[in-house]
Amino acid sequence: PELQQRGLGSYLLQKVGEEEKLAGIDMIGSSFSATQNLLCFWNKAGFSMLRMGFSRDHVTAAHSAVVVKALNAEGGHIARVLAEKFQRNLRLWLKGPLSDLSAEVRAYLLTQLQGDSDKVSEQDRLDIRSFALFNRNYEACMPAITRWIEKMDVSQSTLNERDRDIIGSCVGMNQWSDVVKELGLRGRGQAVQQLRIVLKRLLESED
């Protein structure tokens, strides 16, 4: 503890970055249990946030964070695209899978927010398809799915009433336990599978 707050960590990171850049590495990164102090430290060191884990670590009871720092132009492009996607999705994640973040971490992330958009992008469409057709994790695709559904008039679609209920419950509720109860299902797995089926139908109706 007596060696903390003396700039040693920042100095070491600087040296690591210099050596890896000389070695031709595109970027360096870190994953850690997120606290406000650690997020501030990595941000001050020039690292961009790319991801927050959707579940708490069983040891630290904190969500994990992933940060990177670009060392060249190619790394800068990749880091910028991923950081912008994280920023764009953050508000929706905070209402859903990241709703149990600590107040301090939530407040910090909101201060770093650079803006978002409810426009459905091409990347959103790729995320939606990857969930509906290729079994990708729902939480990662949840913001894209939400933006897409909110822009759509589901009542005018070819979906039946049950399908519309599935869409409404999955997009409108933050907890899977609430979705399962509302729809009378056996568990989260069944709810996710039914959502995949409905989204696939919507995608097919657009083609």
PDB file of C-alpha atoms in Angstrom:
ATOM      1  CA  PRO A   1       0.000   0.000   0.000  1.00  0.00           C
ATOM      2  CA  GLU A   2       2.821   2.421   0.778  1.00  0.00           C
ATOM      3  CA  LEU A   3       3.896   2.239  -2.889  1.00  0.00           C
ATOM      4  CA  GLN A   4       0.495   3.131  -4.280  1.00  0.00           C
ATOM      5  CA  GLN A   5      -0.325   6.499  -5.867  1.00  0.00           C
ATOM      6  CA  ARG A   6       3.296   7.031  -6.939  1.00  0.00           C
ATOM      7  CA  GLY A   7       2.856   6.477 -10.648  1.00  0.00           C
ATOM      8  CA  LEU A   8       4.614   3.107 -10.728  1.00  0.00           C
ATOM      9  CA  GLY A   9       1.727   1.330 -12.437  1.00  0.00           C
ATOM     10  CA  SER A  10       1.429   4.010 -15.111  1.00  0.00           C
ATOM     11  CA  TYR A  11       5.188   3.915 -15.681  1.00  0.00           C
ATOM     12  CA  LEU A  12       5.199   0.142 -16.114  1.00  0.00           C
ATOM     13  CA  LEU A  13       2.279   0.302 -18.544  1.00  0.00           C
ATOM     14  CA  GLN A  14       4.096   2.937 -20.560  1.00  0.00           C
ATOM     15  CA  LYS A  15       7.193   0.733 -20.808  1.00  0.00           C
ATOM     16  CA  VAL A  16       5.145  -2.325 -21.751  1.00  0.00           C
ATOM     17  CA  GLY A  17       3.437  -0.328 -24.483  1.00  0.00           C
ATOM     18  CA  GLU A  18       6.744   0.922 -25.849  1.00  0.00           C
ATOM     19  CA  GLU A  19       8.251  -2.571 -26.004  1.00  0.00           C
ATOM     20  CA  GLU A  20       5.176  -4.157 -27.575  1.00  0.00           C
ATOM     21  CA  LYS A  21       4.960  -1.393 -30.164  1.00  0.00           C
ATOM     22  CA  LEU A  22       8.567  -2.052 -31.179  1.00  0.00           C
ATOM     23  CA  ALA A  23       7.664  -5.732 -31.470  1.00  0.00           C
ATOM     24  CA  GLY A  24       4.917  -4.882 -33.964  1.00  0.00           C
ATOM     25  CA  ILE A  25       1.967  -5.595 -31.665  1.00  0.00           C
ATOM     26  CA  ASP A  26      -1.257  -3.811 -32.687  1.00  0.00           C
ATOM     27  CA  MET A  27      -2.697  -3.299 -29.213  1.00  0.00           C
ATOM     28  CA  ILE A  28      -2.388  -4.267 -25.572  1.00  0.00           C
ATOM     29  CA  GLY A  29      -5.220  -4.903 -23.151  1.00  0.00           C
ATOM     30  CA  SER A  30      -6.328  -6.029 -19.750  1.00  0.00           C
ATOM     31  CA  SER A  31      -9.243  -7.755 -18.059  1.00  0.00           C
ATOM     32  CA  PHE A  32     -10.011  -7.091 -14.395  1.00  0.00           C
ATOM     33  CA  SER A  33     -12.773  -6.916 -11.813  1.00  0.00           C
ATOM     34  CA  ALA A  34     -14.260  -3.474 -12.330  1.00  0.00           C
ATOM     35  CA  THR A  35     -14.192  -0.859  -9.593  1.00  0.00           C
ATOM     36  CA  GLN A  36     -14.461   2.883 -10.019  1.00  0.00           C
ATOM     37  CA  ASN A  37     -10.804   3.394  -9.050  1.00  0.00           C
ATOM     38  CA  LEU A  38      -9.503   0.776 -11.479  1.00  0.00           C
ATOM     39  CA  LEU A  39     -11.650   2.078 -14.324  1.00  0.00           C
ATOM     40  CA  CYS A  40     -10.292   5.579 -13.691  1.00  0.00           C
ATOM     41  CA  PHE A  41      -6.711   4.253 -13.619  1.00  0.00           C
ATOM     42  CA  TRP A  42      -6.961   2.448 -16.951  1.00  0.00           C
ATOM     43  CA  ASN A  43      -8.772   5.364 -18.577  1.00  0.00           C
ATOM     44  CA  LYS A  44      -6.076   7.774 -17.419  1.00  0.00           C
ATOM     45  CA  ALA A  45      -3.483   5.416 -18.908  1.00  0.00           C
ATOM     46  CA  GLY A  46      -5.147   5.794 -22.311  1.00  0.00           C
ATOM     47  CA  PHE A  47      -7.061   2.514 -22.423  1.00  0.00           C
ATOM     48  CA  SER A  48     -10.548   2.314 -23.937  1.00  0.00           C
ATOM     49  CA  MET A  49     -13.379   0.235 -22.508  1.00  0.00           C
ATOM     50  CA  LEU A  50     -14.541  -2.534 -24.835  1.00  0.00           C
ATOM     51  CA  ARG A  51     -16.663  -4.799 -22.678  1.00  0.00           C
ATOM     52  CA  MET A  52     -18.273  -5.425 -19.299  1.00  0.00           C
ATOM     53  CA  GLY A  53     -18.989  -8.986 -18.221  1.00  0.00           C
ATOM     54  CA  PHE A  54     -22.697  -9.708 -17.850  1.00  0.00           C
ATOM     55  CA  SER A  55     -22.332 -11.733 -14.647  1.00  0.00           C
ATOM     56  CA  ARG A  56     -20.539 -11.153 -11.364  1.00  0.00           C
ATOM     57  CA  ASP A  57     -17.310 -12.955 -10.546  1.00  0.00           C
ATOM     58  CA  HIS A  58     -17.945 -15.520  -7.790  1.00  0.00           C
ATOM     59  CA  VAL A  59     -14.806 -14.412  -5.913  1.00  0.00           C
ATOM     60  CA  THR A  60     -14.838 -10.610  -6.198  1.00  0.00           C
ATOM     61  CA  ALA A  61     -18.620 -10.202  -6.691  1.00  0.00           C
ATOM     62  CA  ALA A  62     -17.762  -7.620  -9.363  1.00  0.00           C
ATOM     63  CA  HIS A  63     -18.290  -7.540 -13.108  1.00  0.00           C
ATOM     64  CA  SER A  64     -15.207  -7.957 -15.273  1.00  0.00           C
ATOM     65  CA  ALA A  65     -14.044  -5.181 -17.571  1.00  0.00           C
ATOM     66  CA  VAL A  66     -11.987  -5.426 -20.756  1.00  0.00           C
ATOM     67  CA  VAL A  67      -9.883  -2.467 -21.889  1.00  0.00           C
ATOM     68  CA  VAL A  68      -7.375  -1.958 -24.719  1.00  0.00           C
ATOM     69  CA  LYS A  69      -4.868   0.587 -25.934  1.00  0.00           C
ATOM     70  CA  ALA A  70      -3.909   0.801 -29.597  1.00  0.00           C
ATOM     71  CA  LEU A  71      -0.213   0.864 -30.482  1.00  0.00           C
ATOM     72  CA  ASN A  72      -0.520   1.564 -34.211  1.00  0.00           C
ATOM     73  CA  ALA A  73      -3.033   2.697 -36.829  1.00  0.00           C
ATOM     74  CA  GLU A  74      -4.450  -0.775 -37.466  1.00  0.00           C
ATOM     75  CA  GLY A  75      -4.950  -1.373 -33.766  1.00  0.00           C
ATOM     76  CA  GLY A  76      -6.446   2.089 -33.451  1.00  0.00           C
ATOM     77  CA  HIS A  77      -9.107   1.330 -36.047  1.00  0.00           C
ATOM     78  CA  ILE A  78     -10.121  -1.934 -34.380  1.00  0.00           C
ATOM     79  CA  ALA A  79     -10.153  -0.408 -30.894  1.00  0.00           C
ATOM     80  CA  ARG A  80     -12.188   2.591 -32.059  1.00  0.00           C
ATOM     81  CA  VAL A  81     -14.853   0.450 -33.757  1.00  0.00           C
ATOM     82  CA  LEU A  82     -15.248  -1.814 -30.721  1.00  0.00           C
ATOM     83  CA  ALA A  83     -15.222   1.071 -28.225  1.00  0.00           C
ATOM     84  CA  GLU A  84     -17.888   2.937 -30.207  1.00  0.00           C
ATOM     85  CA  LYS A  85     -20.056  -0.180 -30.283  1.00  0.00           C
ATOM     86  CA  PHE A  86     -19.718  -0.563 -26.508  1.00  0.00           C
ATOM     87  CA  GLN A  87     -20.633   3.079 -25.961  1.00  0.00           C
ATOM     88  CA  ARG A  88     -23.636   2.790 -28.265  1.00  0.00           C
ATOM     89  CA  ASN A  89     -24.994  -0.264 -26.477  1.00  0.00           C
ATOM     90  CA  LEU A  90     -24.223   0.743 -22.900  1.00  0.00           C
ATOM     91  CA  ARG A  91     -27.477   2.515 -21.987  1.00  0.00           C
ATOM     92  CA  LEU A  92     -29.557  -0.498 -23.013  1.00  0.00           C
ATOM     93  CA  TRP A  93     -27.226  -2.910 -21.229  1.00  0.00           C
ATOM     94  CA  LEU A  94     -27.561  -0.840 -18.054  1.00  0.00           C
ATOM     95  CA  LYS A  95     -31.319  -1.415 -18.213  1.00  0.00           C
ATOM     96  CA  GLY A  96     -30.875  -5.154 -18.710  1.00  0.00           C
ATOM     97  CA  PRO A  97     -27.904  -7.486 -18.142  1.00  0.00           C
ATOM     98  CA  LEU A  98     -25.810  -4.786 -16.436  1.00  0.00           C
ATOM     99  CA  SER A  99     -28.614  -3.465 -14.235  1.00  0.00           C
ATOM    100  CA  ASP A 100     -26.924  -4.870 -11.106  1.00  0.00           C
ATOM    101  CA  LEU A 101     -23.666  -2.955 -11.513  1.00  0.00           C
ATOM    102  CA  SER A 102     -22.559  -1.151  -8.385  1.00  0.00           C
ATOM    103  CA  ALA A 103     -23.733   2.447  -8.141  1.00  0.00           C
ATOM    104  CA  GLU A 104     -20.132   3.708  -8.333  1.00  0.00           C
ATOM    105  CA  VAL A 105     -19.270   1.771 -11.490  1.00  0.00           C
ATOM    106  CA  ARG A 106     -22.583   2.692 -13.124  1.00  0.00           C
ATOM    107  CA  ALA A 107     -22.047   6.381 -12.354  1.00  0.00           C
ATOM    108  CA  TYR A 108     -18.515   6.255 -13.748  1.00  0.00           C
ATOM    109  CA  LEU A 109     -19.602   4.577 -16.981  1.00  0.00           C
ATOM    110  CA  LEU A 110     -22.336   7.163 -17.496  1.00  0.00           C
ATOM    111  CA  THR A 111     -19.822  10.000 -17.142  1.00  0.00           C
ATOM    112  CA  GLN A 112     -17.753   8.409 -19.910  1.00  0.00           C
ATOM    113  CA  LEU A 113     -20.721   7.963 -22.245  1.00  0.00           C
ATOM    114  CA  GLN A 114     -20.148   9.851 -25.483  1.00  0.00           C
ATOM    115  CA  GLY A 115     -23.586   9.396 -26.977  1.00  0.00           C
ATOM    116  CA  ASP A 116     -25.722   6.681 -28.467  1.00  0.00           C
ATOM    117  CA  SER A 117     -28.250   6.285 -31.261  1.00  0.00           C
ATOM    118  CA  ASP A 118     -31.494   4.400 -31.729  1.00  0.00           C
ATOM    119  CA  LYS A 119     -30.847   3.991 -35.452  1.00  0.00           C
ATOM    120  CA  VAL A 120     -30.545   0.364 -36.561  1.00  0.00           C
ATOM    121  CA  SER A 121     -27.085  -0.023 -38.092  1.00  0.00           C
ATOM    122  CA  GLU A 122     -25.667  -2.687 -40.373  1.00  0.00           C
ATOM    123  CA  GLN A 123     -23.730  -4.035 -37.389  1.00  0.00           C
ATOM    124  CA  ASP A 124     -27.020  -4.286 -35.501  1.00  0.00           C
ATOM    125  CA  ARG A 125     -28.441  -6.429 -38.287  1.00  0.00           C
ATOM    126  CA  LEU A 126     -25.405  -8.693 -38.155  1.00  0.00           C
ATOM    127  CA  ASP A 127     -25.851  -9.058 -34.385  1.00  0.00           C
ATOM    128  CA  ILE A 128     -29.556  -9.872 -34.783  1.00  0.00           C
ATOM    129  CA  ARG A 129     -28.833 -12.531 -37.388  1.00  0.00           C
ATOM    130  CA  SER A 130     -26.021 -14.024 -35.329  1.00  0.00           C
ATOM    131  CA  PHE A 131     -28.439 -14.476 -32.415  1.00  0.00           C
ATOM    132  CA  ALA A 132     -31.432 -15.710 -34.395  1.00  0.00           C
ATOM    133  CA  LEU A 133     -29.584 -17.985 -36.819  1.00  0.00           C
ATOM    134  CA  PHE A 134     -26.285 -18.928 -35.184  1.00  0.00           C
ATOM    135  CA  ASN A 135     -27.018 -19.250 -31.448  1.00  0.00           C
ATOM    136  CA  ARG A 136     -24.979 -16.257 -30.293  1.00  0.00           C
ATOM    137  CA  ASN A 137     -25.331 -15.120 -26.678  1.00  0.00           C
ATOM    138  CA  TYR A 138     -28.508 -13.035 -26.198  1.00  0.00           C
ATOM    139  CA  GLU A 139     -27.020 -10.437 -23.852  1.00  0.00           C
ATOM    140  CA  ALA A 140     -24.358  -9.465 -26.399  1.00  0.00           C
ATOM    141  CA  CYS A 141     -27.040  -8.926 -29.067  1.00  0.00           C
ATOM    142  CA  MET A 142     -29.742  -7.489 -26.800  1.00  0.00           C
ATOM    143  CA  PRO A 143     -29.208  -3.778 -27.686  1.00  0.00           C
ATOM    144  CA  ALA A 144     -29.381  -4.483 -31.430  1.00  0.00           C
ATOM    145  CA  ILE A 145     -32.511  -6.618 -31.018  1.00  0.00           C
ATOM    146  CA  THR A 146     -34.151  -3.952 -28.855  1.00  0.00           C
ATOM    147  CA  ARG A 147     -33.444  -1.132 -31.324  1.00  0.00           C
ATOM    148  CA  TRP A 148     -34.751  -3.228 -34.218  1.00  0.00           C
ATOM    149  CA  ILE A 149     -37.981  -4.233 -32.477  1.00  0.00           C
ATOM    150  CA  GLU A 150     -38.648  -0.699 -31.209  1.00  0.00           C
ATOM    151  CA  LYS A 151     -38.379   0.620 -34.785  1.00  0.00           C
ATOM    152  CA  MET A 152     -40.779  -2.032 -36.062  1.00  0.00           C
ATOM    153  CA  ASP A 153     -44.574  -2.046 -35.958  1.00  0.00           C
ATOM    154  CA  VAL A 154     -44.937  -5.613 -34.722  1.00  0.00           C
ATOM    155  CA  SER A 155     -48.729  -5.339 -34.861  1.00  0.00           C
ATOM    156  CA  GLN A 156     -48.473  -5.066 -38.649  1.00  0.00           C
ATOM    157  CA  SER A 157     -46.188  -8.070 -38.997  1.00  0.00           C
ATOM    158  CA  THR A 158     -47.164 -11.630 -39.906  1.00  0.00           C
ATOM    159  CA  LEU A 159     -46.548 -12.800 -36.326  1.00  0.00           C
ATOM    160  CA  ASN A 160     -49.365 -14.430 -34.393  1.00  0.00           C
ATOM    161  CA  GLU A 161     -50.450 -13.234 -30.954  1.00  0.00           C
ATOM    162  CA  ARG A 162     -48.205 -15.673 -29.088  1.00  0.00           C
ATOM    163  CA  ASP A 163     -45.163 -14.583 -31.089  1.00  0.00           C
ATOM    164  CA  ARG A 164     -45.943 -10.945 -30.330  1.00  0.00           C
ATOM    165  CA  ASP A 165     -46.213 -11.763 -26.632  1.00  0.00           C
ATOM    166  CA  ILE A 166     -42.787 -13.407 -26.766  1.00  0.00           C
ATOM    167  CA  ILE A 167     -41.271 -10.357 -28.455  1.00  0.00           C
ATOM    168  CA  GLY A 168     -42.931  -7.951 -26.023  1.00  0.00           C
ATOM    169  CA  SER A 169     -41.912  -9.863 -22.918  1.00  0.00           C
ATOM    170  CA  CYS A 170     -38.305 -10.526 -23.934  1.00  0.00           C
ATOM    171  CA  VAL A 171     -37.651  -6.963 -25.076  1.00  0.00           C
ATOM    172  CA  GLY A 172     -39.704  -5.224 -22.388  1.00  0.00           C
ATOM    173  CA  MET A 173     -38.505  -7.049 -19.273  1.00  0.00           C
ATOM    174  CA  ASN A 174     -35.080  -6.899 -17.631  1.00  0.00           C
ATOM    175  CA  GLN A 175     -35.032 -10.280 -15.885  1.00  0.00           C
ATOM    176  CA  TRP A 176     -35.436 -13.688 -17.507  1.00  0.00           C
ATOM    177  CA  SER A 177     -37.300 -14.906 -14.429  1.00  0.00           C
ATOM    178  CA  ASP A 178     -40.001 -12.311 -15.188  1.00  0.00           C
ATOM    179  CA  VAL A 179     -40.133 -13.362 -18.847  1.00  0.00           C
ATOM    180  CA  VAL A 180     -40.470 -17.044 -17.912  1.00  0.00           C
ATOM    181  CA  LYS A 181     -43.274 -16.278 -15.472  1.00  0.00           C
ATOM    182  CA  GLU A 182     -45.105 -13.988 -17.894  1.00  0.00           C
ATOM    183  CA  LEU A 183     -45.014 -16.519 -20.736  1.00  0.00           C
ATOM    184  CA  GLY A 184     -45.546 -19.629 -18.611  1.00  0.00           C
ATOM    185  CA  LEU A 185     -42.311 -21.294 -19.734  1.00  0.00           C
ATOM    186  CA  ARG A 186     -40.029 -23.836 -18.049  1.00  0.00           C
ATOM    187  CA  GLY A 187     -36.972 -21.628 -17.846  1.00  0.00           C
ATOM    188  CA  ARG A 188     -34.602 -19.174 -19.499  1.00  0.00           C
ATOM    189  CA  GLY A 189     -33.407 -21.698 -22.089  1.00  0.00           C
ATOM    190  CA  GLN A 190     -36.912 -22.181 -23.453  1.00  0.00           C
ATOM    191  CA  ALA A 191     -37.524 -18.418 -23.500  1.00  0.00           C
ATOM    192  CA  VAL A 192     -34.315 -17.772 -25.442  1.00  0.00           C
ATOM    193  CA  GLN A 193     -35.108 -20.532 -27.926  1.00  0.00           C
ATOM    194  CA  GLN A 194     -38.602 -19.205 -28.570  1.00  0.00           C
ATOM    195  CA  LEU A 195     -37.233 -15.696 -29.065  1.00  0.00           C
ATOM    196  CA  ARG A 196     -34.763 -17.050 -31.635  1.00  0.00           C
ATOM    197  CA  ILE A 197     -37.601 -18.689 -33.554  1.00  0.00           C
ATOM    198  CA  VAL A 198     -39.702 -15.510 -33.598  1.00  0.00           C
ATOM    199  CA  LEU A 199     -36.789 -13.307 -34.667  1.00  0.00           C
ATOM    200  CA  LYS A 200     -35.941 -15.761 -37.438  1.00  0.00           C
ATOM    201  CA  ARG A 201     -39.511 -15.442 -38.719  1.00  0.00           C
ATOM    202  CA  LEU A 202     -39.233 -11.662 -38.705  1.00  0.00           C
ATOM    203  CA  LEU A 203     -35.943 -11.805 -40.592  1.00  0.00           C
ATOM    204  CA  GLU A 204     -37.432 -14.156 -43.179  1.00  0.00           C
ATOM    205  CA  SER A 205     -40.393 -11.810 -43.664  1.00  0.00           C
ATOM    206  CA  GLU A 206     -37.954  -8.989 -44.511  1.00  0.00           C
ATOM    207  CA  ASP A 207     -36.080 -11.007 -47.141  1.00  0.00           C
TER     208      ASP A 207
END
